[in-house]
Short mmCIF file of C-alpha atoms and ligand atoms in Angstrom, two decimals:
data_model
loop_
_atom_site.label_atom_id
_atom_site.label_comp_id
_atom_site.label_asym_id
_atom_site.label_seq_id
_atom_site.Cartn_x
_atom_site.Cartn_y
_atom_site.Cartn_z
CA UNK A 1 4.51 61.82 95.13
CA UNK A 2 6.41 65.20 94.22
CA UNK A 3 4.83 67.05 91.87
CA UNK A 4 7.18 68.75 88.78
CA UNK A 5 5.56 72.24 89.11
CA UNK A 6 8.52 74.38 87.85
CA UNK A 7 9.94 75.40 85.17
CA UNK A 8 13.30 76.78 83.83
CA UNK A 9 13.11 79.53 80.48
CA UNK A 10 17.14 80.82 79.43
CA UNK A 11 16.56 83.58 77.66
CA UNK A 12 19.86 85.36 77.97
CA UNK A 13 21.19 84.79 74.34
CA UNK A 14 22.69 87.33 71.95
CA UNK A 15 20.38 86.34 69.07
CA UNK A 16 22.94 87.16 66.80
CA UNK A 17 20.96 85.09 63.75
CA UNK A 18 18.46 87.75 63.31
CA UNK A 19 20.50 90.85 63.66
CA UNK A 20 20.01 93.53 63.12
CA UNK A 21 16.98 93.06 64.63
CA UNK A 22 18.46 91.57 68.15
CA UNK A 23 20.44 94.98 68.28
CA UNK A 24 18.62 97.00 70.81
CA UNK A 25 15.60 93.97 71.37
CA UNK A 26 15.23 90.57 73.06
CA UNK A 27 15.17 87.80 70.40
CA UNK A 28 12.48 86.66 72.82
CA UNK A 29 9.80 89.28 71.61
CA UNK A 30 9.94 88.36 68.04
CA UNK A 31 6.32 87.85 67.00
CA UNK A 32 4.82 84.90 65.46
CA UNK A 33 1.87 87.03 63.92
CA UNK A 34 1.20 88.79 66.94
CA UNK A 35 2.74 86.57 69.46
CA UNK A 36 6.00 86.71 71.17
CA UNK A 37 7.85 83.60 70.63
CA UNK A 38 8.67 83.40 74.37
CA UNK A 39 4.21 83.67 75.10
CA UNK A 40 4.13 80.05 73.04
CA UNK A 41 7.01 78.69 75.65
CA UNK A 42 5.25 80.08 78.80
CA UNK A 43 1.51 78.75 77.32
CA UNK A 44 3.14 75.65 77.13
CA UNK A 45 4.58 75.22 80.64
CA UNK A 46 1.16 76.26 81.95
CA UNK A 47 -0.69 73.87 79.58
CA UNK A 48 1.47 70.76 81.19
CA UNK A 49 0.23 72.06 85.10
CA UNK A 50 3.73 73.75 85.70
CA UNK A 51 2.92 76.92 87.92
CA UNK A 52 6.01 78.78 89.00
CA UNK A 53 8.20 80.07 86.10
CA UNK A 54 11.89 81.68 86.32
CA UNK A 55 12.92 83.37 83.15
CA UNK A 56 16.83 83.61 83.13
CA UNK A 57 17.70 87.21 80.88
CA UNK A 58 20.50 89.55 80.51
CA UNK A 59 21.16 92.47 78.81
CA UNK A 60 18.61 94.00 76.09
CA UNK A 61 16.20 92.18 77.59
CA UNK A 62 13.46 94.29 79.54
CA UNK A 63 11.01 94.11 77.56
CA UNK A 64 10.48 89.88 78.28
CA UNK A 65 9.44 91.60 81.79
CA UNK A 66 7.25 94.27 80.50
CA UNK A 67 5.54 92.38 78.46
CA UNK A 68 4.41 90.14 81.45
CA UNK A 69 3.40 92.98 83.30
CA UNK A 70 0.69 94.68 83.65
CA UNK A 71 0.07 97.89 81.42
CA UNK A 72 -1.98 100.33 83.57
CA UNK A 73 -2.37 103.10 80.76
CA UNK A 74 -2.86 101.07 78.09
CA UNK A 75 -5.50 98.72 79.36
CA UNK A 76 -7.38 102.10 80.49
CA UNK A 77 -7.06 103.49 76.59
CA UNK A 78 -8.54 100.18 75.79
CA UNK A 79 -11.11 99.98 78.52
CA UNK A 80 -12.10 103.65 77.31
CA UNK A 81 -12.27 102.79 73.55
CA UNK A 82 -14.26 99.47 74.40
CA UNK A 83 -12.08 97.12 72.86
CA UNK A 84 -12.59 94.68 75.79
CA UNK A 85 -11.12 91.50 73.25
CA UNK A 86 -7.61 93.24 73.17
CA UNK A 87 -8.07 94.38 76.82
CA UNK A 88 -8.57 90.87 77.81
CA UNK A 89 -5.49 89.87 75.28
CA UNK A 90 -3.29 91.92 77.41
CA UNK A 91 -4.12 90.96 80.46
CA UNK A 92 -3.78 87.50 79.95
CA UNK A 93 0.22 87.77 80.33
CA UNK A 94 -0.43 90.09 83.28
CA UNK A 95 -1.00 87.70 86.42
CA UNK A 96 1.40 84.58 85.94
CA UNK A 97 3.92 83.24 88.36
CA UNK A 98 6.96 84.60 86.79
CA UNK A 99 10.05 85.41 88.21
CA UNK A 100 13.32 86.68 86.90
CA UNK A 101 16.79 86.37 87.23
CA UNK A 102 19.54 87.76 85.52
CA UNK A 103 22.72 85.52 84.09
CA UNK A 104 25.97 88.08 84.45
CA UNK A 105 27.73 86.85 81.32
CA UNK A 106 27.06 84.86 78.42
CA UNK A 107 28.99 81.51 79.46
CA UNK A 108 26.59 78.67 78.07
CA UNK A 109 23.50 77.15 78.55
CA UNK A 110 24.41 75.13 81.58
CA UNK A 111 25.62 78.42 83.30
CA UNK A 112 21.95 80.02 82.51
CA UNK A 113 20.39 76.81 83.91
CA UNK A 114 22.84 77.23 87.03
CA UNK A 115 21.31 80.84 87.54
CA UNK A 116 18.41 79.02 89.00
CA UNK A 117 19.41 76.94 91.53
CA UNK A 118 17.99 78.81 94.32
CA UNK A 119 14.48 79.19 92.70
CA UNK A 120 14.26 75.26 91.78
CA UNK A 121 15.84 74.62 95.58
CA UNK A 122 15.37 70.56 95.98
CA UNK A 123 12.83 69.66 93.51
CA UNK A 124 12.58 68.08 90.13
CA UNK A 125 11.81 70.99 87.17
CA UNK A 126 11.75 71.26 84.13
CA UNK A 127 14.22 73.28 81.76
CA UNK A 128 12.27 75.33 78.35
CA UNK A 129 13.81 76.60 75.53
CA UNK A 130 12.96 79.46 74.11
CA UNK A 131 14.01 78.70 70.08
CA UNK A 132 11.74 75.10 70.46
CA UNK A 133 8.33 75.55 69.71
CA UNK A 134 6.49 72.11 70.01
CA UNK A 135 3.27 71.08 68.93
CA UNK A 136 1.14 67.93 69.45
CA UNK A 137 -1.50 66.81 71.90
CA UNK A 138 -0.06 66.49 74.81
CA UNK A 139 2.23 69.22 75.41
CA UNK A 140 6.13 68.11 75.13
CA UNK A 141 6.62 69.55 78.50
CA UNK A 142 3.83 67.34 80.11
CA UNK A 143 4.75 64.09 77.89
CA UNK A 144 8.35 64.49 79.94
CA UNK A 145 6.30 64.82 83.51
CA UNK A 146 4.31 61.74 82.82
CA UNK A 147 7.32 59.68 81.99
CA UNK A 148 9.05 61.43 85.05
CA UNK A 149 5.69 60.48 87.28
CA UNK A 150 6.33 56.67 86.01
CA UNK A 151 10.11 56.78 86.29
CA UNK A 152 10.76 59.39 88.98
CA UNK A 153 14.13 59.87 86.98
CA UNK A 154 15.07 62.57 85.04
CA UNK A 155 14.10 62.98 81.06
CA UNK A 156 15.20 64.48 77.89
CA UNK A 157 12.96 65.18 74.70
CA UNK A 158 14.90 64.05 71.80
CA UNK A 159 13.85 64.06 67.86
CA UNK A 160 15.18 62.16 64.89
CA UNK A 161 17.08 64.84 62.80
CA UNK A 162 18.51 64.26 59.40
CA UNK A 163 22.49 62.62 60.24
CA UNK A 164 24.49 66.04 58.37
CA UNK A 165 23.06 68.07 61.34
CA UNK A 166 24.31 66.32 64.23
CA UNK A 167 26.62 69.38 65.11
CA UNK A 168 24.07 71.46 65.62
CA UNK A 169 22.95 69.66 68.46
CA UNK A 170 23.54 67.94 71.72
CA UNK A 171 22.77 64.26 70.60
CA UNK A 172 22.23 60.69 72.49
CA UNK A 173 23.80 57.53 72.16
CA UNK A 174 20.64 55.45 73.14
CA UNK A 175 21.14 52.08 74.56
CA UNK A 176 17.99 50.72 74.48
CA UNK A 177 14.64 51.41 73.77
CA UNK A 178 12.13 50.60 76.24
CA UNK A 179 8.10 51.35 76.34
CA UNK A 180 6.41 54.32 74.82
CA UNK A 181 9.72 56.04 72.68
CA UNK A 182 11.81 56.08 76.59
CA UNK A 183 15.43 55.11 76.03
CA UNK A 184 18.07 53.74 78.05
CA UNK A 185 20.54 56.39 77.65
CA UNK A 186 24.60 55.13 77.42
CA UNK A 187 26.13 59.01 76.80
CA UNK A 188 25.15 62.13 76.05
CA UNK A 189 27.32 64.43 73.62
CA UNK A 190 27.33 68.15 72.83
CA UNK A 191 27.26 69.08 68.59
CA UNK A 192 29.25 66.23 67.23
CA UNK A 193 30.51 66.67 63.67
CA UNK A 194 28.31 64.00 62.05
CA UNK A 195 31.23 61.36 62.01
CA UNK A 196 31.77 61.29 65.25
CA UNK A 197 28.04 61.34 66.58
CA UNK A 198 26.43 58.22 67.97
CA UNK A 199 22.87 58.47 66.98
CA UNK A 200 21.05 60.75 64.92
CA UNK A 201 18.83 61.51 68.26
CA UNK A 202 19.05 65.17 69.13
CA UNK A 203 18.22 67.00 71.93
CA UNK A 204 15.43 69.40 71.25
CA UNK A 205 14.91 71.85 74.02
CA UNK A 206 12.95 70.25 76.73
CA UNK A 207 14.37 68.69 79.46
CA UNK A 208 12.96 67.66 83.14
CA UNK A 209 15.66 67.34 85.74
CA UNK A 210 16.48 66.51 89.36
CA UNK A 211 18.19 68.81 91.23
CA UNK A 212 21.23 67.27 91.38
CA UNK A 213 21.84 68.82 88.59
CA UNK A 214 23.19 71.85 90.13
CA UNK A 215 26.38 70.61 92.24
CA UNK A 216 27.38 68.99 88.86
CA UNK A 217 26.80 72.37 87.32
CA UNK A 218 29.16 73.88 89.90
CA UNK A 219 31.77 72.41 88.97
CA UNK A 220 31.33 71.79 85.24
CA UNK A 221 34.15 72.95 83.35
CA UNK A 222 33.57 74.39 79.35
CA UNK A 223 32.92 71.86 76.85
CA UNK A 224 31.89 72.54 73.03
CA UNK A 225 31.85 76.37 71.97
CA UNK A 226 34.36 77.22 75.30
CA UNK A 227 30.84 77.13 76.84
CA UNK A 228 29.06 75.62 80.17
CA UNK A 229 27.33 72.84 78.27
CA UNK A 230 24.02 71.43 80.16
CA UNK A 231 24.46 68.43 78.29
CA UNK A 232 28.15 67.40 79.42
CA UNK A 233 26.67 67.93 83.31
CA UNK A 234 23.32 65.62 82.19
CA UNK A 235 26.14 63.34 80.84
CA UNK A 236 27.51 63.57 83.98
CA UNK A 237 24.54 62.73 85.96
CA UNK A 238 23.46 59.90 84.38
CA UNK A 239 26.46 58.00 86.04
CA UNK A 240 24.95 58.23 88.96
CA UNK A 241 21.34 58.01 88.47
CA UNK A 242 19.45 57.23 85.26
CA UNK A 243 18.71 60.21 82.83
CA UNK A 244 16.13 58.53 80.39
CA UNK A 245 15.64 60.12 76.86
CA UNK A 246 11.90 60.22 75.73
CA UNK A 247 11.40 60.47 71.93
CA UNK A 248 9.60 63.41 70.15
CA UNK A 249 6.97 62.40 67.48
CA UNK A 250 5.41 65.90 67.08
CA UNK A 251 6.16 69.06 65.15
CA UNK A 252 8.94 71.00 65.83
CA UNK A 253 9.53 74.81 65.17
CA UNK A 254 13.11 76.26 65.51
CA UNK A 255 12.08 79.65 65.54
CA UNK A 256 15.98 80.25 66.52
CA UNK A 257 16.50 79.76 62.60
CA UNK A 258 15.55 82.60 59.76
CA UNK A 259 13.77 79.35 57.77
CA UNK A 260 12.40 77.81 60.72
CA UNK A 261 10.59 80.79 62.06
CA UNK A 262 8.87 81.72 58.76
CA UNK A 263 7.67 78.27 58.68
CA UNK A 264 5.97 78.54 61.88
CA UNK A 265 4.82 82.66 61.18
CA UNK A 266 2.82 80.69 58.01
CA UNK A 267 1.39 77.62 59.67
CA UNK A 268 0.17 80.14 62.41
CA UNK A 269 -1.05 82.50 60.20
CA UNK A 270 -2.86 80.03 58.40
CA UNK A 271 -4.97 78.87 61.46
CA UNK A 272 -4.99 82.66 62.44
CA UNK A 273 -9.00 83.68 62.55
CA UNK A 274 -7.96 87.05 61.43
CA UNK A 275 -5.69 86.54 58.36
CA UNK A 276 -6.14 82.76 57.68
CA UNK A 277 -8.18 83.48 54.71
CA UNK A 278 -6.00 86.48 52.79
CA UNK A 279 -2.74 84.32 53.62
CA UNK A 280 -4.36 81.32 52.08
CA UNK A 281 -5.27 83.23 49.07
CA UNK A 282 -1.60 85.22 49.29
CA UNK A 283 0.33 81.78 49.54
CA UNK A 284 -2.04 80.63 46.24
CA UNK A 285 -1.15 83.55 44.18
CA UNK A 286 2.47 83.20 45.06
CA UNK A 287 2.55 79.71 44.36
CA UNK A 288 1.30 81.00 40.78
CA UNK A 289 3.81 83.31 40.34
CA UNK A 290 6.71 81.13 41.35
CA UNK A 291 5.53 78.63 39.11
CA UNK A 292 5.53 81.04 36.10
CA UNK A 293 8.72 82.16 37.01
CA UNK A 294 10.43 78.67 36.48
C1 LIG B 301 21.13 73.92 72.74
C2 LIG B 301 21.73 72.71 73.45
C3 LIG B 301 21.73 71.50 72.53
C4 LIG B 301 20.33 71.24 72.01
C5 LIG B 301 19.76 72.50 71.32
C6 LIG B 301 18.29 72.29 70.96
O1 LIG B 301 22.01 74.31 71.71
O2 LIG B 301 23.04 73.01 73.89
O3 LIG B 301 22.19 70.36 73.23
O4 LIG B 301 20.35 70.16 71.09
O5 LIG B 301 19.85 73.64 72.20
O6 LIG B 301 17.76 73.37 70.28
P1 LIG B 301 21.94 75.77 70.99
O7 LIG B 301 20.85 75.67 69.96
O8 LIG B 301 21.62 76.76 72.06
O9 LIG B 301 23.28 75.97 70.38
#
C-alpha cells in the first residue's frame, strides 16, 4: 500500500492582517507564547507519521529557515551557561526533513501548492496550512491519512462554520454522508457570498491529495480574488476521480485572524507550565475589572 509520507506547508503570504508587524517578518514566526505558529503545523505533520516536509516561502521570509536550522553559537552560549532544557528546546527544530522552495509571485494558493510538484513527484501528500491550528486526538492530518488508507482517494477536512461566513472560505456542497463524518462530495466552491453557498461546510486547511493534482494545476486559470484557487482545481479533480470531504469535530484556531490568535495565545498559555498559574490569576482579575466596569 503507498504510504502518505509528505507534506505540503504555503507559507508565502503577505500577512497583511497583522501589519505592521508582517513588515520586515514572516507571519509564520509569530509566537504562540513562545512558539512559532508554523512549529505547531510542522509538530503536527510529524505527529500523523509524515516525514519529508517542503515549506513553500517568498520574500521576508528567512527566518522560517533559520529557525529550523541549527544555531551553532547559540547552542554553545547555552551549553556554556548549562541551560541544557533550552539547549535541547532549540535543537529540537534543528534535524527535521525540511526542504524549501520559493513561490516567485503571490498568485494564489493553488500556485503555492503547484511550487511543489517536483518534491511530491507521483505520490499522494498532504497539503498544511499555516493559519489552521487543529487540536484533538488524533491529529487532523492523520484523521485524513486513515480515511485516505480506507479510500485510497483523495480528502478534504471540512468544519461546520456559522452560514454569514461562507465567503471567507472555500466551501462543499456535500452529497451524501457516508461512515465516520466522510462525504460524497457533488462541487467544491471558492468564498461564496452566503446566498449563493451550498452548505455551510468549509474547508479548513488540511487537505490530502493525489498527484494528479498538479496537471490540473497547470492549467488552472484564476478564480475568486484573480487568484490560482486550489479549490477550483480539487473541483476539478473530483470529475474524474472521487475527492471525499472528511468532517472536522475538533478545535480549530485561525491564528490568521487578530481574535483567533489571542484565543489560542490564552488557551496555550493556560496549559503553559511556566505561566499557567499567573495567567489564570491575570484572566480572574480582569474578569473583575470588566465586570465593574459594566
Ligand atoms: C484558504 C482556501 C480556502 C479555505 C481557507 C481555510 O483561503 O483558499 O478554500 O477555506 O484557506 O483557512 P484563505 O484563508 O487563504 O483566503
Amino acid at each position: 500500500m503507498v504510504k502518505v509520507r509528505k507534506a505540503v506547508i504555503p507559507a508565502a503570504g503577505l500577512g497583511t492582517r497583522f501589519l505592521p508587524a508582517t513588515k520586515a517578518m514572516a507571519k509564520e514566526m509569530l509566537p504562540i507564547v513562545d512558539k512559532p505558529t508554523i512549529q505547531f503545523i510542522v509538530e503536527e505533520a510529524i505527529a500523523s507519521g509524515i516525514e519529508d516536509i517542503l515549506i513553500v516561502t517568498g520574500k521576508s521570509k528567512r527566518s522560517i529557515e533559520d529557525h529550523f536550522d541549527s544555531n551553532i553559537e547559540l547552542e554553545e552560549h547555552l551549553r556554556q551557561q548549562g541551560k541544557n532544557d533550552l539547549l535541547d528546546l532549540i535543537k529540537q527544530t534543528a534535524n527535521l526533513n525540511l526542504y524549501f522552495v520559493r513561490q516567485p509571485y503571490p498568485k494564489g494558493l493553488g500556485h503555492a501548492v503547484l511550487q511543489a510538484k517536483a518534491f511530491v513527484g507521483n505520490e499522494p501528500f498532504v497539503v498544511m496550512l499555516g493559519d489552521d491550528i487543529m487540536e484533538d486526538e488524533v491529529p487532523l492530518t492523520k484523521q485524513l491519512i486513515d480515511v485516505y488508507d480506507q479510500t485510497h482517494a483523495s480528502n478534504i477536512a471540512v468544519m461546520e462554520v456559522p452560514h454569514e461566513e461562507t465567503s471567507k472560505y472555500g466551501i462543499i456542497a456535500p452529497e451524501r454522508q457516508l461512515d465516520d463524518g466522510v462525504y460524497n462530495v457533488e462541487r467544491f466552491v471558492e468564498k461564496p457570498k452566503p446566498e449563493e453557498a451550498p452548505s455551510n461546510l468549509a474547508i479548513i486547511g488540511r487537505y490530502l491529495l493525489t498527484p494528479e493534482i498538479f496537471t490540473i494545476l497547470e492549467n488552472q486559470q484564476p478564480g475568486a480574488g484573480n487568484e490560482i484557487q486550489l479549490t477550483d482545481a480539487i473541483d476539478t479533480l473530483n470529475k474524474t476521480q472521487r475527492v471525499f470531504a472528511k468532517r472536522f469535530d475538533g478545535k480549530r484556531y485561525d491564528v490568521g485572524s487578530k481574535i483567533g490568535f489571542m484565543e489560542m495565545s490564552i488557551e496555550y498559555g493556560l496549559k503553559h507550565p511556566q505561566i499557567s498559574q499567573d495567567l489564570k490569576e491575570l484572566i480572574k482579575d480582569l474578569g473583575h475589572r470588566l465586570e465593574n466596569e459594566e
